[in-house]
PDB file of C-alpha atoms in Angstrom:
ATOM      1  CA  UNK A  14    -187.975-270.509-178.704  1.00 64.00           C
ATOM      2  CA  UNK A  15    -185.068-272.842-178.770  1.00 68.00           C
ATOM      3  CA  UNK A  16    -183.291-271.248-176.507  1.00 71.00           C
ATOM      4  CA  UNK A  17    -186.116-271.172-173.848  1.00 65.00           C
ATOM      5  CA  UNK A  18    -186.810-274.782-174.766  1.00 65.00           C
ATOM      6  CA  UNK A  19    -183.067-275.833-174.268  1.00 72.00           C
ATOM      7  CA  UNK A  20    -182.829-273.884-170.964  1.00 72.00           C
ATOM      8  CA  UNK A  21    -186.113-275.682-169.539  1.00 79.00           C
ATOM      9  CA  UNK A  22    -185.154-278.708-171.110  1.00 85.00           C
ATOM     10  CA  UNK A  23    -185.161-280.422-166.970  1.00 83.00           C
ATOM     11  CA  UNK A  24    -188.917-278.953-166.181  1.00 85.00           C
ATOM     12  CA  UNK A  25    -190.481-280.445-169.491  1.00 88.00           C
ATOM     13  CA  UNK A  26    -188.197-283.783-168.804  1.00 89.00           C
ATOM     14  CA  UNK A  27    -190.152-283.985-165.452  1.00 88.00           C
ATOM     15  CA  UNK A  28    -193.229-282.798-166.159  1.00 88.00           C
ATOM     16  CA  UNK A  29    -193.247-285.900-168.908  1.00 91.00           C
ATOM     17  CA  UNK A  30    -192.395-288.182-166.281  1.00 90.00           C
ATOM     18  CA  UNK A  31    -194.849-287.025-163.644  1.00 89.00           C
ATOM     19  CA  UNK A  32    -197.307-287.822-166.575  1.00 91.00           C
ATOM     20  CA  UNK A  33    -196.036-291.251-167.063  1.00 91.00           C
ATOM     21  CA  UNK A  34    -195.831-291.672-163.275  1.00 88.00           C
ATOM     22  CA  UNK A  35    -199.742-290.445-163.187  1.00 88.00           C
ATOM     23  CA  UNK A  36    -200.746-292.080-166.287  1.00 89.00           C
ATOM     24  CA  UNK A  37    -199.713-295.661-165.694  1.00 90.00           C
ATOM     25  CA  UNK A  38    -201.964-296.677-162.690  1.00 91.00           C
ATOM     26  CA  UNK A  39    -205.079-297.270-164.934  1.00 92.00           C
ATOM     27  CA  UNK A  40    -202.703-299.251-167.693  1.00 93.00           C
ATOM     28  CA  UNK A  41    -201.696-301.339-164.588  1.00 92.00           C
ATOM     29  CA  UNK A  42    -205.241-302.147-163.262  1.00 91.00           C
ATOM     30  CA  UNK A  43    -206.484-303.252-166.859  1.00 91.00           C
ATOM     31  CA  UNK A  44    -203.531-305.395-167.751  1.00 90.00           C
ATOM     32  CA  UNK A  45    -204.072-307.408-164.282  1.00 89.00           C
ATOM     33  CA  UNK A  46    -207.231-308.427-165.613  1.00 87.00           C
ATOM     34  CA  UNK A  47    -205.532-311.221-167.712  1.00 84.00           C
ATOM     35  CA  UNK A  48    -201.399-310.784-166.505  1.00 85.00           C
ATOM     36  CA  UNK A  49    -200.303-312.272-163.049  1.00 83.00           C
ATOM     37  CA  UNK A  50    -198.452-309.330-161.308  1.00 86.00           C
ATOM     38  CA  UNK A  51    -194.776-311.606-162.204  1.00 85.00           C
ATOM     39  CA  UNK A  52    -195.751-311.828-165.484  1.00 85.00           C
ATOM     40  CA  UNK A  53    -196.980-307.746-166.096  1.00 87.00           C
ATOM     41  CA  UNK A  54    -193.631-307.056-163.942  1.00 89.00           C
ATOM     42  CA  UNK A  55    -191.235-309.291-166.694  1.00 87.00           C
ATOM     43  CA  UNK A  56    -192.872-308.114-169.762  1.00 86.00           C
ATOM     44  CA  UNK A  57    -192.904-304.744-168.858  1.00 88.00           C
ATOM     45  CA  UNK A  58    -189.133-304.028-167.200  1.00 90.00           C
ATOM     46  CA  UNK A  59    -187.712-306.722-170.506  1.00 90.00           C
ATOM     47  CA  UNK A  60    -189.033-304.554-172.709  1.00 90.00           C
ATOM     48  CA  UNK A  61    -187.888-301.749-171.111  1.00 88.00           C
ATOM     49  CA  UNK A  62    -184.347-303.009-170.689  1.00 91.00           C
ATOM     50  CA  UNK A  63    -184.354-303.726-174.568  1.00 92.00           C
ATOM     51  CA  UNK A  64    -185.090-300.467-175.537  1.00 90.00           C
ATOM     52  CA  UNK A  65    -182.667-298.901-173.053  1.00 89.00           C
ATOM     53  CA  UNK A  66    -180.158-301.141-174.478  1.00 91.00           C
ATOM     54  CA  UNK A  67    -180.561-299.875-178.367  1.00 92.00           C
ATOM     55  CA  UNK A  68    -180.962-296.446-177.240  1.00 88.00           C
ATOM     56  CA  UNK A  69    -177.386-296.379-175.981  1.00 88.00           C
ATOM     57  CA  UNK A  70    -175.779-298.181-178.485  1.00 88.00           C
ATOM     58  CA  UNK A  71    -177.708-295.388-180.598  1.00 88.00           C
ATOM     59  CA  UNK A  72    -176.207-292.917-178.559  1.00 84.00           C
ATOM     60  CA  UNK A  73    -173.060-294.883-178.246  1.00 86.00           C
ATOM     61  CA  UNK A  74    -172.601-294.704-174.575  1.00 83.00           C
ATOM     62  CA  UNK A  75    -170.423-296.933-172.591  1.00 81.00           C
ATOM     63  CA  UNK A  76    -172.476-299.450-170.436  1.00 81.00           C
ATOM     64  CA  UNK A  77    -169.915-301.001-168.591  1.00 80.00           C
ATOM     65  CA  UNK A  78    -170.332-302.229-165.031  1.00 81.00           C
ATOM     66  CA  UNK A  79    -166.639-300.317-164.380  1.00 78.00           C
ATOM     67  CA  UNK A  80    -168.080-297.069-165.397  1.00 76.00           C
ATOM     68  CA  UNK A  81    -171.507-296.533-163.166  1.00 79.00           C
ATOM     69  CA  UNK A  82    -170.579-299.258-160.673  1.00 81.00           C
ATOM     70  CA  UNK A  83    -172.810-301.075-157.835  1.00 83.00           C
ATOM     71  CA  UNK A  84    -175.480-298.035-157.065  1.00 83.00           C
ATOM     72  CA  UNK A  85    -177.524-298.383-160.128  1.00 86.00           C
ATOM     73  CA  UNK A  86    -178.137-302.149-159.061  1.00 89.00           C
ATOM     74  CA  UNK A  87    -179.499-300.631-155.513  1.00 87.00           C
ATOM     75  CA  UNK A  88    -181.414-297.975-157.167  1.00 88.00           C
ATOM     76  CA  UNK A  89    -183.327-300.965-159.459  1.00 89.00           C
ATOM     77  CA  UNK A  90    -183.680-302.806-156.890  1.00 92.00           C
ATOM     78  CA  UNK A  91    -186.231-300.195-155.018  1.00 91.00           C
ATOM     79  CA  UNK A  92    -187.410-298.630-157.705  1.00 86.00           C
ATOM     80  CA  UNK A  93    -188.465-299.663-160.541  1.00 87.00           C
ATOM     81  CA  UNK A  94    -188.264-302.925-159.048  1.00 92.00           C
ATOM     82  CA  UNK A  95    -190.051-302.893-155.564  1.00 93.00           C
ATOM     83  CA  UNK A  96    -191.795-299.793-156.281  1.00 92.00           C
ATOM     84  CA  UNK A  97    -193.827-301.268-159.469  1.00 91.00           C
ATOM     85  CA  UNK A  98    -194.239-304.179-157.908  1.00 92.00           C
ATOM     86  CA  UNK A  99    -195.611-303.109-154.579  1.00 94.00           C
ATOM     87  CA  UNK A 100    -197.696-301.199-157.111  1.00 91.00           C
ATOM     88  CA  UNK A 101    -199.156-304.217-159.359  1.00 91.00           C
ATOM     89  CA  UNK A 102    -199.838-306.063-155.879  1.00 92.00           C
ATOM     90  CA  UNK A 103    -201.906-302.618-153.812  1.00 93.00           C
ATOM     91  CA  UNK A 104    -204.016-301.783-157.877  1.00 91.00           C
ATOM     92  CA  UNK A 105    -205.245-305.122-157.595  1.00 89.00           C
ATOM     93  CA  UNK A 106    -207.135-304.048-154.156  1.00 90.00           C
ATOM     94  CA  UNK A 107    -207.385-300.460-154.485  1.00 91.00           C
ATOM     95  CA  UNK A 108    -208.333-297.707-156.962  1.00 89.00           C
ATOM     96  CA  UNK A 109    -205.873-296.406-159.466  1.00 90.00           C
ATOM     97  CA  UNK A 110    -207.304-293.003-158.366  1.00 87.00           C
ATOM     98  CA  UNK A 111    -206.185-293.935-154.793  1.00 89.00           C
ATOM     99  CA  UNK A 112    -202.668-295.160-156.414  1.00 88.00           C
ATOM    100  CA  UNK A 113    -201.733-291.684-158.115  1.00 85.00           C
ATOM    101  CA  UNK A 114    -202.981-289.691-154.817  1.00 85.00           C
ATOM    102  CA  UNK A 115    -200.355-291.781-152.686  1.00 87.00           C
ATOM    103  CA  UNK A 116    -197.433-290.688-155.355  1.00 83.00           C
ATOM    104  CA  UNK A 117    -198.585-287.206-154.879  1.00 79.00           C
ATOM    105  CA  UNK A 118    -197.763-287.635-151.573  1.00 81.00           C
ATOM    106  CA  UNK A 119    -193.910-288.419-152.243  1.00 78.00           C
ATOM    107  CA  UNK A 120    -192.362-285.096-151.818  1.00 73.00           C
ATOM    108  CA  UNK A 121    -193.600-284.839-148.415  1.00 74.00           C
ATOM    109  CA  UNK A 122    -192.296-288.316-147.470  1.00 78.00           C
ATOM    110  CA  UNK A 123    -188.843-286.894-148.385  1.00 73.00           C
ATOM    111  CA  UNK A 124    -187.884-285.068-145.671  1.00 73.00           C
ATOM    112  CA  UNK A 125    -188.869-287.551-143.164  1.00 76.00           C
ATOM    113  CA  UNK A 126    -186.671-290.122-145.360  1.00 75.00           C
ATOM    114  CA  UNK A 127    -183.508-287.717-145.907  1.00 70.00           C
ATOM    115  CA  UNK A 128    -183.799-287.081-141.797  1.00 73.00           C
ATOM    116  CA  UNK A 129    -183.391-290.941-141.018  1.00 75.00           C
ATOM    117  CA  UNK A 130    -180.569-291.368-143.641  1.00 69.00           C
ATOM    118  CA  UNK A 131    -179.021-287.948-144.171  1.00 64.00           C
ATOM    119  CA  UNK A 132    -179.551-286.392-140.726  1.00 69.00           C
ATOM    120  CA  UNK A 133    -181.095-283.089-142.324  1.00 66.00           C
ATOM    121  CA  UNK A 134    -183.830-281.098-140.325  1.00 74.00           C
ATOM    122  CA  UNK A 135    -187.323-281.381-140.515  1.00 73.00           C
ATOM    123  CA  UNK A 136    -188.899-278.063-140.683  1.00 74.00           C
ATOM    124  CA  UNK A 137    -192.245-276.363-139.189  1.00 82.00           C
ATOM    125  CA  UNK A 138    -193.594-275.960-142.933  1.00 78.00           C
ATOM    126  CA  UNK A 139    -193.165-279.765-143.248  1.00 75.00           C
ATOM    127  CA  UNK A 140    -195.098-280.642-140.068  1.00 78.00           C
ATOM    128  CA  UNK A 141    -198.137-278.169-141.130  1.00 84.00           C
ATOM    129  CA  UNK A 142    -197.500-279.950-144.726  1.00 78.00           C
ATOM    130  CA  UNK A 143    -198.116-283.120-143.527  1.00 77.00           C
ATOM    131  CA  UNK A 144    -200.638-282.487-141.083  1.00 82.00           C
ATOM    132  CA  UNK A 145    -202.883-280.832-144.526  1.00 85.00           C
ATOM    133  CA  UNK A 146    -201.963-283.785-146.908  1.00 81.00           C
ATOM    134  CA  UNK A 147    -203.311-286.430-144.010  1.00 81.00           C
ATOM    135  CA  UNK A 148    -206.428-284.748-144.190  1.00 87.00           C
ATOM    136  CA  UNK A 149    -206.857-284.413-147.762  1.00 85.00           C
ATOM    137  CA  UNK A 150    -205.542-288.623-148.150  1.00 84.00           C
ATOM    138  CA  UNK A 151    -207.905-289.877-145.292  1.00 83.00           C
ATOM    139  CA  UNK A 152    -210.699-288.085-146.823  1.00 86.00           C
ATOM    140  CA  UNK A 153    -209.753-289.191-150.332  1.00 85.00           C
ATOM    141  CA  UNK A 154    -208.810-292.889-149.225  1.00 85.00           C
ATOM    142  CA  UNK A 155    -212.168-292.820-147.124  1.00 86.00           C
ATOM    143  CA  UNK A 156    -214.547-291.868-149.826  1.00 84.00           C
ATOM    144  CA  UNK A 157    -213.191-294.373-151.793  1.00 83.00           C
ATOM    145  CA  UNK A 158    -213.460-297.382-149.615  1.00 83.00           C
ATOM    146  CA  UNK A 159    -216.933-296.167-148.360  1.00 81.00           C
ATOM    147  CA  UNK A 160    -218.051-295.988-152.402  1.00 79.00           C
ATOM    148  CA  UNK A 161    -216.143-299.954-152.808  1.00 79.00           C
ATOM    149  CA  UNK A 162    -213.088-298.703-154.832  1.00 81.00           C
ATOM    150  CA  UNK A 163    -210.902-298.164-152.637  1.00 81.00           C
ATOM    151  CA  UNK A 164    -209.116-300.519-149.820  1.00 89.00           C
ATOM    152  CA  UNK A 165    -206.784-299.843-146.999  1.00 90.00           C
ATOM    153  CA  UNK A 166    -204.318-302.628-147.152  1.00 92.00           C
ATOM    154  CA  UNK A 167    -203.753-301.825-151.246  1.00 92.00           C
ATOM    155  CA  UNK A 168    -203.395-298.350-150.162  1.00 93.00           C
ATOM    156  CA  UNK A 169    -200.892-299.471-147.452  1.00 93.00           C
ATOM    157  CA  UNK A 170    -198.481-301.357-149.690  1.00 94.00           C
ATOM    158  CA  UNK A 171    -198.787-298.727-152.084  1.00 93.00           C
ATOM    159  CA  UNK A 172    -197.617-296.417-149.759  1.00 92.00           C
ATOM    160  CA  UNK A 173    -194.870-299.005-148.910  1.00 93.00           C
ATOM    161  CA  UNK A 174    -193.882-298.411-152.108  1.00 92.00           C
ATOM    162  CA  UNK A 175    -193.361-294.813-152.255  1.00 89.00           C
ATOM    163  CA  UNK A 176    -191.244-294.931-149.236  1.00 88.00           C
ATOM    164  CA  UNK A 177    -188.861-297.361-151.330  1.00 89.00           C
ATOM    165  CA  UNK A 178    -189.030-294.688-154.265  1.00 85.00           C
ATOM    166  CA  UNK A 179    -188.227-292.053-151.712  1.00 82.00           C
ATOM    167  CA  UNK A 180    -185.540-293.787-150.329  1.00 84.00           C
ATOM    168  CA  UNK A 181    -183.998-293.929-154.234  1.00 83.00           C
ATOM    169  CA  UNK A 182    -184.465-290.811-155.012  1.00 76.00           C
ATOM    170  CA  UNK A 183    -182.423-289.940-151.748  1.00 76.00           C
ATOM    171  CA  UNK A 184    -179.962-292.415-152.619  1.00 76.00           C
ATOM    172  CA  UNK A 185    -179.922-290.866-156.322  1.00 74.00           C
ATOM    173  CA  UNK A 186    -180.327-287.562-156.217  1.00 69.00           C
ATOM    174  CA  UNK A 187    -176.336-286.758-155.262  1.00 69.00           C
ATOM    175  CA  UNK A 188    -174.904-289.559-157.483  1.00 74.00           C
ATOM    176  CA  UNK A 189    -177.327-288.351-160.540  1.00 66.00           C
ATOM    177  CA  UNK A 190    -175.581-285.288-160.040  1.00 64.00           C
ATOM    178  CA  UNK A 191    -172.147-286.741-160.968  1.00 71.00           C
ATOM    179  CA  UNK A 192    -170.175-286.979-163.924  1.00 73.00           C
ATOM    180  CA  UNK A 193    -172.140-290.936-164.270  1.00 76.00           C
ATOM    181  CA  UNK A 194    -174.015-291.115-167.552  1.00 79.00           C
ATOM    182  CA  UNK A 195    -177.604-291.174-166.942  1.00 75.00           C
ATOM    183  CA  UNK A 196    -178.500-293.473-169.669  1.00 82.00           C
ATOM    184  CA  UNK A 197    -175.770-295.550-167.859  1.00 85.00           C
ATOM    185  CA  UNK A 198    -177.628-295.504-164.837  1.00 84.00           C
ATOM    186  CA  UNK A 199    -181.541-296.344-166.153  1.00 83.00           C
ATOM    187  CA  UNK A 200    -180.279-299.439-167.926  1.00 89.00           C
ATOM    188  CA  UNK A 201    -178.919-300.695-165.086  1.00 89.00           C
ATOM    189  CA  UNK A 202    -182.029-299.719-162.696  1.00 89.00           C
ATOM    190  CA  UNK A 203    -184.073-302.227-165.777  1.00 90.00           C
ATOM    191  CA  UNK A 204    -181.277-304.666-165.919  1.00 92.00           C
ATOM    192  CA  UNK A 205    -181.858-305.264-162.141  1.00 93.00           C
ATOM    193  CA  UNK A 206    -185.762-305.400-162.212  1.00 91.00           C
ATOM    194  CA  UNK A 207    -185.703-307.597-165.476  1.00 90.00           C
ATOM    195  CA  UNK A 208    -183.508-310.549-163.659  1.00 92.00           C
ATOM    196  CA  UNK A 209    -185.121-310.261-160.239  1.00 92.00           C
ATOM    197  CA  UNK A 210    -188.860-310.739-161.782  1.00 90.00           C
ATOM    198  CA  UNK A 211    -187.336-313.374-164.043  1.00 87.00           C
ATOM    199  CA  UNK A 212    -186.066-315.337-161.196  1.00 87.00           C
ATOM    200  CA  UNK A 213    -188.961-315.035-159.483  1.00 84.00           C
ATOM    201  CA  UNK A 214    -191.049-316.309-162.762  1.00 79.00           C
ATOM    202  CA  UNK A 215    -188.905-319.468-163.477  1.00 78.00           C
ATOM    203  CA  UNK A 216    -188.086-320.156-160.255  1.00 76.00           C
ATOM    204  CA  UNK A 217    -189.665-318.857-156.990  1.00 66.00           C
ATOM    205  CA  UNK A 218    -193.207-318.221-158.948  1.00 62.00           C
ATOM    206  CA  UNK A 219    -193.479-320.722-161.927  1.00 57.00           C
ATOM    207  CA  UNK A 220    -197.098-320.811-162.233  1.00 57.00           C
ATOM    208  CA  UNK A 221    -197.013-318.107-165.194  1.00 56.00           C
ATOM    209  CA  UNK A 222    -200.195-316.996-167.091  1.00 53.00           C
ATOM    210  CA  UNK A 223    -198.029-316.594-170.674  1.00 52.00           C
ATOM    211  CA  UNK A 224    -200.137-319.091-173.178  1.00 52.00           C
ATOM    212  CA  UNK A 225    -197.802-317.128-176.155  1.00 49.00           C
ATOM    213  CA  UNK A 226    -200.800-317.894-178.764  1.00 48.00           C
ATOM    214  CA  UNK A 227    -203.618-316.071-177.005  1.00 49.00           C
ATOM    215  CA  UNK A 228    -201.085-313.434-175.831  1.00 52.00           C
ATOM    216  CA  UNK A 229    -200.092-312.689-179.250  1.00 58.00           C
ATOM    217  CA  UNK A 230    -203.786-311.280-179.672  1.00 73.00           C
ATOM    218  CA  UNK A 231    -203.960-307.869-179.123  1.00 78.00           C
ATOM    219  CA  UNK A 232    -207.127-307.268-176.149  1.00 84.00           C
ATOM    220  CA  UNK A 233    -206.945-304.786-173.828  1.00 87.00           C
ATOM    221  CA  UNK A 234    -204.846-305.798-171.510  1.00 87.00           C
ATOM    222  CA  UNK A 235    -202.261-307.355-173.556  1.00 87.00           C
ATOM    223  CA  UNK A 236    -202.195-303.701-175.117  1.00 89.00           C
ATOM    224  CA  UNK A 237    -202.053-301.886-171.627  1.00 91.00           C
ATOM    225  CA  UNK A 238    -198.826-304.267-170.721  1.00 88.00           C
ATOM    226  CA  UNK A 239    -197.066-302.710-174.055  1.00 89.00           C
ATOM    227  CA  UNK A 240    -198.136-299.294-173.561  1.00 92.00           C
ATOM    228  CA  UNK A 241    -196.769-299.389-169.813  1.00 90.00           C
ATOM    229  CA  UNK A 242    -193.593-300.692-171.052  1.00 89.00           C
ATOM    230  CA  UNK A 243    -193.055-297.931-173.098  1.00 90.00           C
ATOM    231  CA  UNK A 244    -194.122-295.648-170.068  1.00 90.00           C
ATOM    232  CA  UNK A 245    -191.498-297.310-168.021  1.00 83.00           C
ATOM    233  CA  UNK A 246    -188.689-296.562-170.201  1.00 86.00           C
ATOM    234  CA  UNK A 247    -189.519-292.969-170.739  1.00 88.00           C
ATOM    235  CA  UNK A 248    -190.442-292.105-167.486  1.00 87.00           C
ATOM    236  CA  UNK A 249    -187.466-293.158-165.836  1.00 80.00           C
ATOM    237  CA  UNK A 250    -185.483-291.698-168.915  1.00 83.00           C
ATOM    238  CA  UNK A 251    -187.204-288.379-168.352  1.00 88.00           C
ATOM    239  CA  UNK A 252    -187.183-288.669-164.902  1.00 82.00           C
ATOM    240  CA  UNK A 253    -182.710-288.730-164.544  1.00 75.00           C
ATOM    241  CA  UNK A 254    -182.452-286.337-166.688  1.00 81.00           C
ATOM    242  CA  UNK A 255    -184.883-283.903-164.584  1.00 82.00           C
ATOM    243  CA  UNK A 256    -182.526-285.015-161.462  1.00 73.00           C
ATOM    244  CA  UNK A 257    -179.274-283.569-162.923  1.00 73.00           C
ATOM    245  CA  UNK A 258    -181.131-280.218-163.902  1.00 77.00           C
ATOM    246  CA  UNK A 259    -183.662-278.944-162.015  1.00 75.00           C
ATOM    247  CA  UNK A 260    -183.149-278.149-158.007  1.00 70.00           C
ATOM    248  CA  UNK A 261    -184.951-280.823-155.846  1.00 63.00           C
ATOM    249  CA  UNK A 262    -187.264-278.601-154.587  1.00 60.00           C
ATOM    250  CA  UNK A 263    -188.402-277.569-158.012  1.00 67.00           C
ATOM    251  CA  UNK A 264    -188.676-281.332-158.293  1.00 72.00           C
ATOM    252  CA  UNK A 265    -191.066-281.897-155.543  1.00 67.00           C
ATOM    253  CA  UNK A 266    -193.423-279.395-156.351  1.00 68.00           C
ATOM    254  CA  UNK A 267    -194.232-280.781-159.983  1.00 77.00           C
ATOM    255  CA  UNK A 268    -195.202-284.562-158.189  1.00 76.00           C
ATOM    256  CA  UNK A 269    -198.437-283.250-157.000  1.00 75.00           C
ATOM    257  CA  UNK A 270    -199.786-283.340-160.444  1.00 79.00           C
ATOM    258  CA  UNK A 271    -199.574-286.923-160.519  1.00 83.00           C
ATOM    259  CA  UNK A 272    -202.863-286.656-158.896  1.00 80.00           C
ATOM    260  CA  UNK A 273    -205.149-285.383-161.279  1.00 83.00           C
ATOM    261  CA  UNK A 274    -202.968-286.258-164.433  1.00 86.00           C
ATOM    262  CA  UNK A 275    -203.539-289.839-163.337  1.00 85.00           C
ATOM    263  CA  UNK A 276    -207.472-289.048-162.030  1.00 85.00           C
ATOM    264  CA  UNK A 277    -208.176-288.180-165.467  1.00 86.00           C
ATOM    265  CA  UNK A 278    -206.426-291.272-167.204  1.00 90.00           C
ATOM    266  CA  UNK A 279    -208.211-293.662-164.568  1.00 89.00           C
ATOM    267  CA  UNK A 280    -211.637-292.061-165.822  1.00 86.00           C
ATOM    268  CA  UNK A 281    -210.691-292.411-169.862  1.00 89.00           C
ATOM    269  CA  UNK A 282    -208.867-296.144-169.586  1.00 89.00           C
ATOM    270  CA  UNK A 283    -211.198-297.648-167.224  1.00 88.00           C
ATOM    271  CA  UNK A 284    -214.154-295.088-166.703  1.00 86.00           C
ATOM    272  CA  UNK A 285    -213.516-294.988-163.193  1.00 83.00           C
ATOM    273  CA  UNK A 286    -216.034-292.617-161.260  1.00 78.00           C
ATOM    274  CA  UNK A 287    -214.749-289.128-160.622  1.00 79.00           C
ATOM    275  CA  UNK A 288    -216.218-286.964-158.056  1.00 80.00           C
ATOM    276  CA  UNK A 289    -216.292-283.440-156.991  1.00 82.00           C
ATOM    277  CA  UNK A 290    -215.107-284.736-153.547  1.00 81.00           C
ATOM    278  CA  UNK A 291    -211.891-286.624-155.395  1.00 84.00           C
ATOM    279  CA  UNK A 292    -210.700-283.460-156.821  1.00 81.00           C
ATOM    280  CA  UNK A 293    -211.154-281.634-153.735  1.00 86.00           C
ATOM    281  CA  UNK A 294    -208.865-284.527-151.786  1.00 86.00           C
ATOM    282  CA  UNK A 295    -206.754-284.176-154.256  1.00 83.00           C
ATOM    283  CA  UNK A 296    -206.473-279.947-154.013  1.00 85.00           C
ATOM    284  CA  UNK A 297    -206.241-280.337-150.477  1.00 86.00           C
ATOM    285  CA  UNK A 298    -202.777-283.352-151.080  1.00 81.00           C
ATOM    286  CA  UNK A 299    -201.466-281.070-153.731  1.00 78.00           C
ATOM    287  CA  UNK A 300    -201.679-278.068-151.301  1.00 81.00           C
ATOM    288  CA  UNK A 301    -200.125-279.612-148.366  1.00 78.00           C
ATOM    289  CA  UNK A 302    -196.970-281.149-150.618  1.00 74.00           C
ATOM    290  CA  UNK A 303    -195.885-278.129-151.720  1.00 74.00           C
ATOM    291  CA  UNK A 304    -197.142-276.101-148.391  1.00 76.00           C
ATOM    292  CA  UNK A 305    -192.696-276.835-147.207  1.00 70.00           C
ATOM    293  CA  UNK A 306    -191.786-275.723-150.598  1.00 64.00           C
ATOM    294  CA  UNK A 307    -193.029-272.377-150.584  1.00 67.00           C
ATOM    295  CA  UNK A 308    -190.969-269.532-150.685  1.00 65.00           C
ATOM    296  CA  UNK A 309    -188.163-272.186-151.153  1.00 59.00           C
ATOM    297  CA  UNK A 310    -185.056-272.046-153.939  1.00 53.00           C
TER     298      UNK A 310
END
């Protein structure tokens, strides 16, 4: 059992991010309902950052700026940083439910990325990939703006987002594969999202909703900001580690889930309405993302 555990150790490391990727939509709908999106974004990447930090001086690894050098810093910048917050800004328009369907949607977005920066081919499976997950998202995203939930321009910078993420994990999936420490790596990708939304919250965006006293009280939201914090560290934890053991392709196929992993948390955190004809959006995403995967090692 060890044995089998240690040798999938990559697959259960991603499959636990994929549920903190699915997972944290809802958490990020119910703490705007008291955070500004500058606020949610500082709490959640300091805390982060903290924990990062005593985790490697647990683990006694060597955080030096000489050791990882300047990549980490571009990697924060897109993602966490730009991704989670072109999230915060799109879940305070749209549906989480929309949200997780658009970061199912990220291994298909891949190949069109790694063609404009890496030159690599685009093939035939991807095309009839594509052309099945556009049907299953307009019907999804359609439904949902028809029923109120949903609304285009959140689901646009959403999906703004995602091309940032698949941009990093283009950027990152070669150098995660070198002899850099991961842990290195993610506390430098926190490091960079912690000072840009600080700068932005003392200086470009000082109108903060922090009144420390009430915050200190422990309501919904204020408990949803903690819990995503934690998610944020582990997912991105979980997440480089998959990247340095499990093919990318073996990668892509497990992001699909985030659809109806992060379905059912919108329906248990904020009782949001799921339909017959959301899971069937989401069957028809999930089987056009891994439609160019199949048959693929």
């Amino acid at each position: 059992m060890i044995k089998f555990l240690k040798k999938n150790s990559g697959y259960f490391a991603m499959l636990l991010a994929i549920i903190g990727f699915g997972a944290g939509p809802p958490f990020v709908t119910l703490a705007l309902k008291e955070f500004y999106i500058i606020d949610l974004l500082a709490v959640r990447f300091f805390i982060a950052f903290l924990l990062m930090v005593i985790f490697c001086f647990l683990m006694r690894v060597d955080i030096s700026i000489k050791q990882v050098g300047l990549k980490p810093f571009l990697m924060g910048l897109l993602n966490p940083f730009l991704v989670t917050l072109s999230f915060h800004v799109g879940l305070l328009l749209t549906s989480p439910v929309n949200g997780v369907a658009i970061i199912s949607t990220l291994p298909l977005i891949q190949p069109f990325v790694a063609r404009i920066f890496l030159k690599e081919q685009i093939e035939i499976k991807v095309i009839i990939g594509a052309f099945i997950t556009v049907i299953g998202t307009y019907l999804l995203l359609t439904s949902q703006s028809n029923s109120g939930a949903g609304n285009y321009l959140g689901d646009l910078i959403i999906f703004l987002g995602i091309l940032c993420a698949s941009t990093n994990e283009v950027i990152g999936r070669r150098f995660m594969q070198t002899k850099v420490n991961q842990l290195s790596v993610n506390t430098f990708q926190y490091f960079t999202g912690f000072v840009l939304s600080f700068l932005i919250l003392f200086i470009i965006w000082p109108n903060s909703s922090f009144e420390y006293t009430y915050h200190l009280e422990f309501t919904p939201s204020v408990m949803a900001a903690l819990t995503l914090s934690f998610i944020t560290f582990a997912s991105y934890l979980f997440y480089n580690y998959a990247l340095r053991r499990v093919p990318i392709g073996r990668i892509s196929l497990m992001y699909p889930l985030t659809g109806p992993i992060g379905a059912t948390s919108a329906w248990i955190v904020i009782d949001s309405e799921i339909t017959l004809k959301i899971f069937i959006s989401l069957g028809i995403i999930l089987l056009g993302t891994i439609t160019p995967y199949i048959n693929k090692k």
